Each structure stands twice: as C-alpha cells, then as structure tokens.
PDB file of C-alpha atoms and ligand atoms in Angstrom:
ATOM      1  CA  UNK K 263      17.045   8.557 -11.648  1.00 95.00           C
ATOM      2  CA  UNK K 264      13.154   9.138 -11.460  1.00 97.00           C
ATOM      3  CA  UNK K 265      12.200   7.086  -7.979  1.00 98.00           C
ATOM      4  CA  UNK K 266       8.551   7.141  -6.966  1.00 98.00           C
ATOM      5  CA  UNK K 267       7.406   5.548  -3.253  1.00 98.00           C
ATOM      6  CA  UNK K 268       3.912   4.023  -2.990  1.00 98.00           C
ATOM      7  CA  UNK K 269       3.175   4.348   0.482  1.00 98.00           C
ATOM      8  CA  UNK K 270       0.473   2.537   2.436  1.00 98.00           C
ATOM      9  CA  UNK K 271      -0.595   0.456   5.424  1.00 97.00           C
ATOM     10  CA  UNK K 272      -0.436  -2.654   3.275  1.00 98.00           C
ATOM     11  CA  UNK K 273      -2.482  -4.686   6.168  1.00 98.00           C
ATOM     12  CA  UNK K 274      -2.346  -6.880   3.560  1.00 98.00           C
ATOM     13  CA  UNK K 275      -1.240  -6.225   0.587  1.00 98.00           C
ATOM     14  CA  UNK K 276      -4.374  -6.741  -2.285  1.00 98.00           C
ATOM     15  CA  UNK K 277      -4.751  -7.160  -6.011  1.00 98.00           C
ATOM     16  CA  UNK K 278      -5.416  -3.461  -6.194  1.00 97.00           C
ATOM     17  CA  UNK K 279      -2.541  -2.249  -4.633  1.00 98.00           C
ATOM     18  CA  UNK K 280      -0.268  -5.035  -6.705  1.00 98.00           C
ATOM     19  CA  UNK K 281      -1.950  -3.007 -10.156  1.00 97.00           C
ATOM     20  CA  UNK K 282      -0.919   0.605  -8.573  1.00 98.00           C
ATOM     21  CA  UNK K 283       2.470  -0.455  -8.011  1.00 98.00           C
ATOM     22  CA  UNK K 284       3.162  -3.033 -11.416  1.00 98.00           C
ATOM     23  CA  UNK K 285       1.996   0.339 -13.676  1.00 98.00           C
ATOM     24  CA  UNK K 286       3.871   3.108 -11.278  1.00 98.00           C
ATOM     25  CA  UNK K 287       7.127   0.469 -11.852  1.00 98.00           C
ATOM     26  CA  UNK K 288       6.565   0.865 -15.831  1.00 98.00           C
ATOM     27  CA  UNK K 289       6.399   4.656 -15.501  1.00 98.00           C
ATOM     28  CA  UNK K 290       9.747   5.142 -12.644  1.00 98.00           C
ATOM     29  CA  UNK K 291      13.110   4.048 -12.692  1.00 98.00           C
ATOM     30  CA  UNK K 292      12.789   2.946  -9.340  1.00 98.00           C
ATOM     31  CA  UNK K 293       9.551   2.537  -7.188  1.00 98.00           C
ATOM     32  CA  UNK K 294       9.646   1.872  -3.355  1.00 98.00           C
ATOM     33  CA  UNK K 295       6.754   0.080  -1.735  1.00 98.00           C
ATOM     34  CA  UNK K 296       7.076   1.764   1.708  1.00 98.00           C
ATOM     35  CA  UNK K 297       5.086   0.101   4.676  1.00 98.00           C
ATOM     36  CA  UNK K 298       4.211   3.226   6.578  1.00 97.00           C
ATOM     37  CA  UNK K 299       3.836   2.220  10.453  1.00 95.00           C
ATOM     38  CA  UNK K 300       0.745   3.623  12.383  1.00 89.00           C
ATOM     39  CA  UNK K 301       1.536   1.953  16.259  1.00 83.00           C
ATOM     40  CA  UNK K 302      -1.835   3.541  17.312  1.00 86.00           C
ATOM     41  CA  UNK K 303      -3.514   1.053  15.057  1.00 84.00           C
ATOM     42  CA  UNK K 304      -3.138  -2.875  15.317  1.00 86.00           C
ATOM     43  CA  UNK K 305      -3.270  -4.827  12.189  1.00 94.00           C
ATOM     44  CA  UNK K 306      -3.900  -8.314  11.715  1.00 97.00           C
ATOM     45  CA  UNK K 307      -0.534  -8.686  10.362  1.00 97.00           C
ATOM     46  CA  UNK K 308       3.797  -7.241  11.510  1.00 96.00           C
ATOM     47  CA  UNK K 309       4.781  -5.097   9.622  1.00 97.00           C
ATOM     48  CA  UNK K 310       7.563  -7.386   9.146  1.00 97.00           C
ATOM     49  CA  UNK K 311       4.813  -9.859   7.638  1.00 98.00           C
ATOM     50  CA  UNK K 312       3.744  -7.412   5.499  1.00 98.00           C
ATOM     51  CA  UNK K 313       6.614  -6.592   4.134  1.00 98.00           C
ATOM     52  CA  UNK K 314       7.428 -10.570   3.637  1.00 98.00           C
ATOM     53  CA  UNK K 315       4.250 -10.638   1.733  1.00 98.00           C
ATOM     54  CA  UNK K 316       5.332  -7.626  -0.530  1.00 98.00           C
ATOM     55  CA  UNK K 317       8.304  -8.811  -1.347  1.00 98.00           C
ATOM     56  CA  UNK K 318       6.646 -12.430  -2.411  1.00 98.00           C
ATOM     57  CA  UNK K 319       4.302 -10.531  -4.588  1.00 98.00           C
ATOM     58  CA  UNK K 320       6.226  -8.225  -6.294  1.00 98.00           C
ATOM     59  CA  UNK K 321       9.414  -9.867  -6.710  1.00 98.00           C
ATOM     60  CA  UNK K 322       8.623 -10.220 -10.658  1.00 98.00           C
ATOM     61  CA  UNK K 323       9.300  -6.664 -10.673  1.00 98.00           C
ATOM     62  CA  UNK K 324      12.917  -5.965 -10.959  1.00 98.00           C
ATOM     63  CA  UNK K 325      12.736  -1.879 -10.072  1.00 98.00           C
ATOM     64  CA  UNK K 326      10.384  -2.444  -6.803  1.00 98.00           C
ATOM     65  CA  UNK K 327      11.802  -2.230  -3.461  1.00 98.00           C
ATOM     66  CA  UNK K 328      10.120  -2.629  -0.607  1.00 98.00           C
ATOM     67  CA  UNK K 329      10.800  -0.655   2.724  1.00 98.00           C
ATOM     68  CA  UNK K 330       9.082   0.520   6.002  1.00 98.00           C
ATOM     69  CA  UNK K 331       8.985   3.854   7.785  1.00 98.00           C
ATOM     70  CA  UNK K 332       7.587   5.560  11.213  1.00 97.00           C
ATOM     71  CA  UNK K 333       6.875   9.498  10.920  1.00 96.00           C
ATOM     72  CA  UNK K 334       5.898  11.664   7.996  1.00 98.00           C
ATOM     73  CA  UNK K 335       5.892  10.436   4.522  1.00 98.00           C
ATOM     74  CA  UNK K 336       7.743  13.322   3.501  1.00 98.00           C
ATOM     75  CA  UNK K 337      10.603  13.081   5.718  1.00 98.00           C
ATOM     76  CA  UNK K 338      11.100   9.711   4.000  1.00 98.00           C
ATOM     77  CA  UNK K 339      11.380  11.290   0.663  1.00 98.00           C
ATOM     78  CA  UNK K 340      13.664  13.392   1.429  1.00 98.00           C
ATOM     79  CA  UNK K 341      15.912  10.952   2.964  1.00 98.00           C
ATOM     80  CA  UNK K 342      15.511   8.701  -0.245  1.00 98.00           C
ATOM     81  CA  UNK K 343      16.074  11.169  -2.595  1.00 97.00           C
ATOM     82  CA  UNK K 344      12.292  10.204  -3.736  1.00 98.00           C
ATOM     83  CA  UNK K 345      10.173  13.595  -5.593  1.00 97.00           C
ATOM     84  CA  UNK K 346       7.248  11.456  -6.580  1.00 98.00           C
ATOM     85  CA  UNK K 347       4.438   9.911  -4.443  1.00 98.00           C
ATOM     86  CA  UNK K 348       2.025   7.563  -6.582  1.00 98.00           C
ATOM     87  CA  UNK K 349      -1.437   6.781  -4.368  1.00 98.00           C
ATOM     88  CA  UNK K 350      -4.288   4.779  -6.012  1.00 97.00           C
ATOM     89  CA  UNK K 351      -7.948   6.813  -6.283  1.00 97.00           C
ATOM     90  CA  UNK K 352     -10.884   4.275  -6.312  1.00 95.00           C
ATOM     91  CA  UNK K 353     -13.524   6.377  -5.837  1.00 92.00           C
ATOM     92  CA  UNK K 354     -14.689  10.095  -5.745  1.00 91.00           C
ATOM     93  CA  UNK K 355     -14.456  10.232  -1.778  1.00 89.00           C
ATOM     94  CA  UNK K 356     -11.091   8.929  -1.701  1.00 93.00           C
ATOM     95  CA  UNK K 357     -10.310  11.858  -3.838  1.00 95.00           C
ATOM     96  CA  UNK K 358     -11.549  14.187  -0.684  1.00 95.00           C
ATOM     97  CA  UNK K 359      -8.678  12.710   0.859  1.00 96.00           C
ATOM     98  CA  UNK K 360      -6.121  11.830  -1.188  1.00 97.00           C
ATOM     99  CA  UNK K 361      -6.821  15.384  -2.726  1.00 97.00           C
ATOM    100  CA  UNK K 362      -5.607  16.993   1.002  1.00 97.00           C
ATOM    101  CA  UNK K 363      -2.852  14.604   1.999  1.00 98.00           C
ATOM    102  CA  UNK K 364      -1.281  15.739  -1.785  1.00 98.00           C
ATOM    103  CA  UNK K 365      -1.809  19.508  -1.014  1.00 98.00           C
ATOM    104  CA  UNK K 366      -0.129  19.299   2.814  1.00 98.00           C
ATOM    105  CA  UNK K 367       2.520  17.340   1.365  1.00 98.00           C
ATOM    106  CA  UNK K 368       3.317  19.714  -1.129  1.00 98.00           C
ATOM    107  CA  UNK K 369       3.124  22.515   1.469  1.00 98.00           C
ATOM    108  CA  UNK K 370       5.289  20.737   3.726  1.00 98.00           C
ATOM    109  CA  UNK K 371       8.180  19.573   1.263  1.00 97.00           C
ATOM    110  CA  UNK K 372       7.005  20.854  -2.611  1.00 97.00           C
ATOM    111  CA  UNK K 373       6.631  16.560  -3.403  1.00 98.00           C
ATOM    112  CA  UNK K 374       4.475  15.784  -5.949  1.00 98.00           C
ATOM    113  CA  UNK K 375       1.749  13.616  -5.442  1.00 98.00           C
ATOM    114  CA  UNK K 376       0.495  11.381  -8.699  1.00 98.00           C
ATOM    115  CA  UNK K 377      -3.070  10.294  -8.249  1.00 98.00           C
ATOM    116  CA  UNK K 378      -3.418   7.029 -10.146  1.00 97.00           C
ATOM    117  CA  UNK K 379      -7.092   5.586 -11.335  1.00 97.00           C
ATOM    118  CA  UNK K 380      -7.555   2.289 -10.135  1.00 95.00           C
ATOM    119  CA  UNK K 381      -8.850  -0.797 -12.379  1.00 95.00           C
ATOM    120  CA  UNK K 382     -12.051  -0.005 -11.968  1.00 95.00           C
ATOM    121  CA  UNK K 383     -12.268  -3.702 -11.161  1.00 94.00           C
ATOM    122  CA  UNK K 384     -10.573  -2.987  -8.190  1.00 94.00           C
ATOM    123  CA  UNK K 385     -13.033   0.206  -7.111  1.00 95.00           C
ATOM    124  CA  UNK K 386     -13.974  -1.852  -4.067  1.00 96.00           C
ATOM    125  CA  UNK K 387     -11.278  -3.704  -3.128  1.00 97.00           C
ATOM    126  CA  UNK K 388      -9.890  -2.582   0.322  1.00 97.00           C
ATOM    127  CA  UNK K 389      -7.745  -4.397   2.970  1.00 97.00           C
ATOM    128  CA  UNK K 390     -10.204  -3.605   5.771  1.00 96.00           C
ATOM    129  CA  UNK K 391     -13.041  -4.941   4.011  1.00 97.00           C
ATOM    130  CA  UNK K 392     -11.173  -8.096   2.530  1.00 98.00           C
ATOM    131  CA  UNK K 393      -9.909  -8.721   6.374  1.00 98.00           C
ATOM    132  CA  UNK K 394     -13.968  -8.333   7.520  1.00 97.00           C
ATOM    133  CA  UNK K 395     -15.261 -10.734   4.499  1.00 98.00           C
ATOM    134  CA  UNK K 396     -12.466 -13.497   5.669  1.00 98.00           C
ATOM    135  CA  UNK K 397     -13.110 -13.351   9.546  1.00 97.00           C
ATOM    136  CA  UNK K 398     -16.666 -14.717   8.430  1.00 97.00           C
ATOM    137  CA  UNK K 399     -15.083 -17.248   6.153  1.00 97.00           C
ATOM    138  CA  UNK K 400     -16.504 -15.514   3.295  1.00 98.00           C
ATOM    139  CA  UNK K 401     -14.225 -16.252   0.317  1.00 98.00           C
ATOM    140  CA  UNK K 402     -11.431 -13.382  -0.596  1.00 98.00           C
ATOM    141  CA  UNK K 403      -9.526 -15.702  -3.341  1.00 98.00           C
ATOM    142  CA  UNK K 404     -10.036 -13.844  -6.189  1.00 97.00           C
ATOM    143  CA  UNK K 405      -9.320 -10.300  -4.239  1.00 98.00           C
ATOM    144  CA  UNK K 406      -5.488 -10.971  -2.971  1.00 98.00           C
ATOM    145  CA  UNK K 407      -2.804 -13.292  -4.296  1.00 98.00           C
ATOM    146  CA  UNK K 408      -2.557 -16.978  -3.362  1.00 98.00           C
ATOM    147  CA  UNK K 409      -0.432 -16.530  -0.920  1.00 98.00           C
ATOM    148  CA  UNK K 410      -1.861 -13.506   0.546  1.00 98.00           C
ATOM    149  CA  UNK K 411      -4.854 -15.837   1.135  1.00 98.00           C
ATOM    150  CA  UNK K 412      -3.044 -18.509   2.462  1.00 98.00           C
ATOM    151  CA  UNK K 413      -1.845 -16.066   5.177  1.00 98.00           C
ATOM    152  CA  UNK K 414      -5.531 -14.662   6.050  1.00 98.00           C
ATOM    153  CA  UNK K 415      -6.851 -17.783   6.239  1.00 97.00           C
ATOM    154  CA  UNK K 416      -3.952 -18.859   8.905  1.00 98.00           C
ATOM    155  CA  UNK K 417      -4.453 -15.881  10.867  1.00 98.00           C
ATOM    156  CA  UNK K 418      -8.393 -16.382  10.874  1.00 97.00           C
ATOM    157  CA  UNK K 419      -7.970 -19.573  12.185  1.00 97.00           C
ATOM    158  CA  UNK K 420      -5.497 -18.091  14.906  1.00 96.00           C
ATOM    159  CA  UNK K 421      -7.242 -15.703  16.325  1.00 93.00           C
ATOM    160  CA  UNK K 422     -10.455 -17.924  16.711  1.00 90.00           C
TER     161      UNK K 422
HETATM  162  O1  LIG L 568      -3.061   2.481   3.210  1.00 94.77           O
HETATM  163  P1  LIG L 568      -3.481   3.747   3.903  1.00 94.77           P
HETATM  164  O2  LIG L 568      -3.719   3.496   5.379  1.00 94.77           O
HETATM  165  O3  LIG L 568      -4.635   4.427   3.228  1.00 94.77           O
HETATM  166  O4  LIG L 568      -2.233   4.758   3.781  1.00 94.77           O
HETATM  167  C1  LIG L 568      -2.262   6.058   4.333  1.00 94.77           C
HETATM  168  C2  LIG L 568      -0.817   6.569   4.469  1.00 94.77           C
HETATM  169  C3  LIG L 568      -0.020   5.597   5.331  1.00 94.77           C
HETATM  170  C4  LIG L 568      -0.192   6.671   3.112  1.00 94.77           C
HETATM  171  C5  LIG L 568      -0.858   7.983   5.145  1.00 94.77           C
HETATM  172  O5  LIG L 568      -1.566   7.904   6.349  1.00 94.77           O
HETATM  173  C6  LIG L 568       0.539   8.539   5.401  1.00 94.77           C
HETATM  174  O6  LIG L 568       1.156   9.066   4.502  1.00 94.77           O
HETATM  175  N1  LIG L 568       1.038   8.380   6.652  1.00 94.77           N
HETATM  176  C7  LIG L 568       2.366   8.803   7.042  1.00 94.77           C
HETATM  177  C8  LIG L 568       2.314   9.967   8.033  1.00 94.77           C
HETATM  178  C9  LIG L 568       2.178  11.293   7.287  1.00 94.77           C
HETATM  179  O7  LIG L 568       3.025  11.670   6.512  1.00 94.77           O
HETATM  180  N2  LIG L 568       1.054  11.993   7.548  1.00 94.77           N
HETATM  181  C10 LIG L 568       0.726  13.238   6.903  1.00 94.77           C
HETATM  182  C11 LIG L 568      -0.087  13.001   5.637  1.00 94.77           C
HETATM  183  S1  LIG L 568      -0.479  14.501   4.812  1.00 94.77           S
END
C-alpha cells in the first residue's frame, strides 16, 4: 500500500491545505493528515479542535485519515509504515525551507519528501495571516470552509 502523511500545524485548516491533501489522496492509497504538535507555540485552536475540523472537511475523502503527533515527523513514519511526505510550495521562499526540512529528513530516515505546487490561487493563503485578517473582522469566507469560518469567528468573539 502506497501511504503518504501531510503534516502540518493545521491552526486552522484552509482552502489551500484542503487542495494539497484532495490531489495527494488521488495520487496514494492512503494519505494521513497528521496534526504535528509544537507546545512551545499556542494556537488559537486544540489540537483536538483541529483535528475535529479536519475530519469535517475532509470526510468526502474516503482514503484520508486524520491523526496527531509530538516529536519528529520521521519517527512518525516509521511507526506508520508511511515512505512519502507530501508538503505544499506556494512560493519560491517556502522552497528555502521546505527544500531543507526534505534534505534532513532524508538524512535522518531516507523518506521522501514530494513538494506539491499549490493552486496558484492559493499562493497567499496562510493560517497565520487568515487568523490576523479575522481578529480585525476583516472577512476570511472565501479563504477556509464554512465551517472553518464559523469557528474563527466564535473564537474572535471569545477572546475579545
Ligand atoms: O504547518 P507548518 O507549521 O508549516 O508545518 C511545519 C511542520 C509541522 C510540518 C514541521 O515543523 C515538522 O515537520 N515538525 C515536526 C518536527 C520535526 O520533524 N522537525 C524536523 C524537521 S526537518
């Protein structure tokens, strides 16, 4: 079975990240959508939220999982049996980055990173910036599903 994991902070999830995974789940038997957990930084959502919202959002997809992890990427791999890592590239200087995570993870376990294009509609899109735009009310509709927007806009109003 060819099993791919999209990992990410998912803080939330956006309408670029939902066009990574639907075309990684038409090219993998079975993709994981694993919430990777970074406790020295505080999102505006749990993880277990985050995870709610993933499964909402991708539950049209019969070969996506979803799943959450604390330590190195690579260790989860090899735990789930998983030899491909799919990450999204927006831009040129995510490519800096995404460029040296794929090397060190190779180093450290000979995975196989796949760099994926983005919709170039999606070039901007970012959960730190869609988080920014909705704590000033600005309008993030048409960047995250409904319900993804239903949940900012709670969680605005929250912390106010
Ligand atoms: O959505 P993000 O924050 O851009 O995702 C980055 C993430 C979580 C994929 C990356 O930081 C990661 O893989 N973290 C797990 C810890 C790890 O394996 N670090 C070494 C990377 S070479």
């Amino acid at each position: 079975m060819r099993r791919a994991v999209c990992p990410g902070s998912y803080d939330p999830v956006t309408n670029g990240h939902l066009d990574v995974i639907e075309r990684a789940s038409g090219l993998f038997d079975e993709v994981t959508v694993a919430v990777l957990i970074n406790k020295s930084k505080r999102g505006m959502f749990s993880v277990d939220e985050r995870i709610e919202m993933l499964r909402d959002t991708t539950a049209s997809l019969s070969n996506v999982r979803i799943d959450s992890w604390h330590g190195l990427l690579v260790d989860y791999c090899r735990d789930n049996d998983i030899a491909t890592i799919v990450k999204g590239l927006r831009s040129v200087s995510d490519f800096d980055h995404e460029l040296q995570m794929a090397q060190m993870n190779r180093e450290l376990s000979g995975i196989e990173t796949m760099l994926m294009p983005n919709n170039p509609l999606y070039s901007f899109l970012a959960s730190s910036l869609v988080k920014e735009v909705a704590t000033y009310h600005g309008d993030v509709s048409h960047l995250v599903p409904e319900l993804v927007n239903e949940r900012i806009t709670k969680r605005v109003a929250e912390l106010e």
